[in-house]
Short mmCIF file of C-alpha atoms in Angstrom, two decimals:
data_model
loop_
_atom_site.label_atom_id
_atom_site.label_comp_id
_atom_site.label_asym_id
_atom_site.label_seq_id
_atom_site.Cartn_x
_atom_site.Cartn_y
_atom_site.Cartn_z
CA MET A 1 288.30 102.21 19.85
CA LYS A 2 290.47 105.10 21.04
CA GLU A 3 293.63 102.99 20.67
CA ALA A 4 292.63 101.99 17.14
CA ALA A 5 292.07 105.63 16.21
CA GLU A 6 295.43 106.65 17.70
CA LEU A 7 297.14 103.87 15.76
CA ARG A 8 295.53 104.98 12.47
CA LEU A 9 296.54 108.60 13.10
CA ALA A 10 300.11 107.51 13.80
CA GLN A 11 300.08 105.46 10.59
CA LEU A 12 298.86 108.51 8.65
CA ASP A 13 301.67 110.56 10.20
CA ALA A 14 304.12 107.85 9.15
CA MET A 15 302.82 108.00 5.58
CA ASP A 16 303.36 111.77 5.53
CA GLN A 17 306.90 111.28 6.82
CA ILE A 18 307.58 108.56 4.25
CA ASP A 19 306.44 110.94 1.48
CA VAL A 20 308.90 113.56 2.75
CA LEU A 21 311.69 110.98 2.92
CA HIS A 22 310.96 109.82 -0.65
CA SER A 23 311.14 113.46 -1.78
CA LEU A 24 314.47 113.83 -0.01
CA VAL A 25 315.83 110.70 -1.70
CA ALA A 26 314.74 112.09 -5.08
CA ARG A 27 316.44 115.46 -4.38
CA VAL A 28 319.64 113.74 -3.28
CA THR A 29 319.59 111.52 -6.37
CA LEU A 30 319.16 114.53 -8.66
CA SER A 31 321.80 116.55 -6.83
CA THR A 32 324.47 113.85 -6.58
CA GLY A 33 323.62 111.69 -9.60
CA ARG A 34 323.54 108.68 -7.31
CA ARG A 35 320.66 107.13 -5.37
CA PRO A 36 321.43 106.69 -1.65
CA GLU A 37 321.63 103.09 -0.52
CA SER A 38 321.22 103.70 3.21
CA TRP A 39 320.48 106.30 5.83
CA ASN A 40 324.24 106.47 6.41
CA ASP A 41 324.66 107.88 2.88
CA LEU A 42 322.23 110.67 3.71
CA ILE A 43 323.80 111.31 7.12
CA ALA A 44 327.34 111.39 5.69
CA GLY A 45 326.18 113.84 3.02
CA ARG A 46 324.59 116.00 5.73
CA TRP A 47 321.12 115.56 4.24
CA LEU A 48 319.95 114.06 7.55
CA ARG A 49 321.24 114.35 11.11
CA SER A 50 320.26 110.84 12.14
CA VAL A 51 318.26 107.80 11.09
CA PRO A 52 314.62 108.89 10.77
CA LEU A 53 312.15 107.43 13.24
CA ASP A 54 308.49 106.69 12.74
CA PRO A 55 305.88 108.06 15.20
CA SER A 56 306.46 105.03 17.47
CA SER A 57 310.20 105.90 17.61
CA THR A 58 311.19 102.91 15.49
CA PRO A 59 313.68 103.55 12.67
CA TYR A 60 312.28 103.52 9.15
CA LEU A 61 313.87 101.04 6.77
CA MET A 62 315.27 101.92 3.34
CA ASP A 63 315.63 99.29 0.63
CA PRO A 64 319.26 99.59 -0.57
CA GLU A 65 318.34 98.73 -4.17
CA THR A 66 315.30 100.95 -4.65
CA ALA A 67 315.61 103.51 -1.81
CA ARG A 68 311.96 102.78 -0.98
CA VAL A 69 311.19 103.73 2.63
CA ILE A 70 308.95 101.49 4.72
CA VAL A 71 307.84 101.00 8.30
CA SER A 72 309.82 98.30 10.08
CA GLN A 73 308.15 95.05 11.08
CA GLN A 74 309.42 95.90 14.58
CA SER A 75 307.26 99.03 14.70
CA ARG A 76 303.95 99.11 16.54
CA LEU A 77 302.60 100.71 13.33
CA TYR A 78 303.26 97.52 11.34
CA PRO A 79 301.48 96.25 9.40
CA MET A 80 300.36 99.35 7.61
CA PRO A 81 296.83 99.05 6.18
CA ASP A 82 296.81 98.36 2.43
CA HIS A 83 295.10 101.65 1.66
CA LEU A 84 297.85 103.49 3.59
CA ASP A 85 300.79 101.51 2.24
CA ALA A 86 303.39 103.55 0.32
CA GLN A 87 303.94 102.55 -3.28
#
């Protein structure tokens, strides 16, 4: 039960981080007039120092077409519960 609670808390932390990353993508898009296609775009533009990691230290993924940020299938946080999934 403790492990399940720790997992859910980590998933909630990930959702908070994803919200911040989506806000960053929106700011970059407004500022540059172009949506970033990868973390490298944000790193090259000095918006980020490195690829962001989820609470399990697995890199988040960014869809190059939509800039939607998700938890990797390689993460111990995957799958995210439906009610916690970012839209």
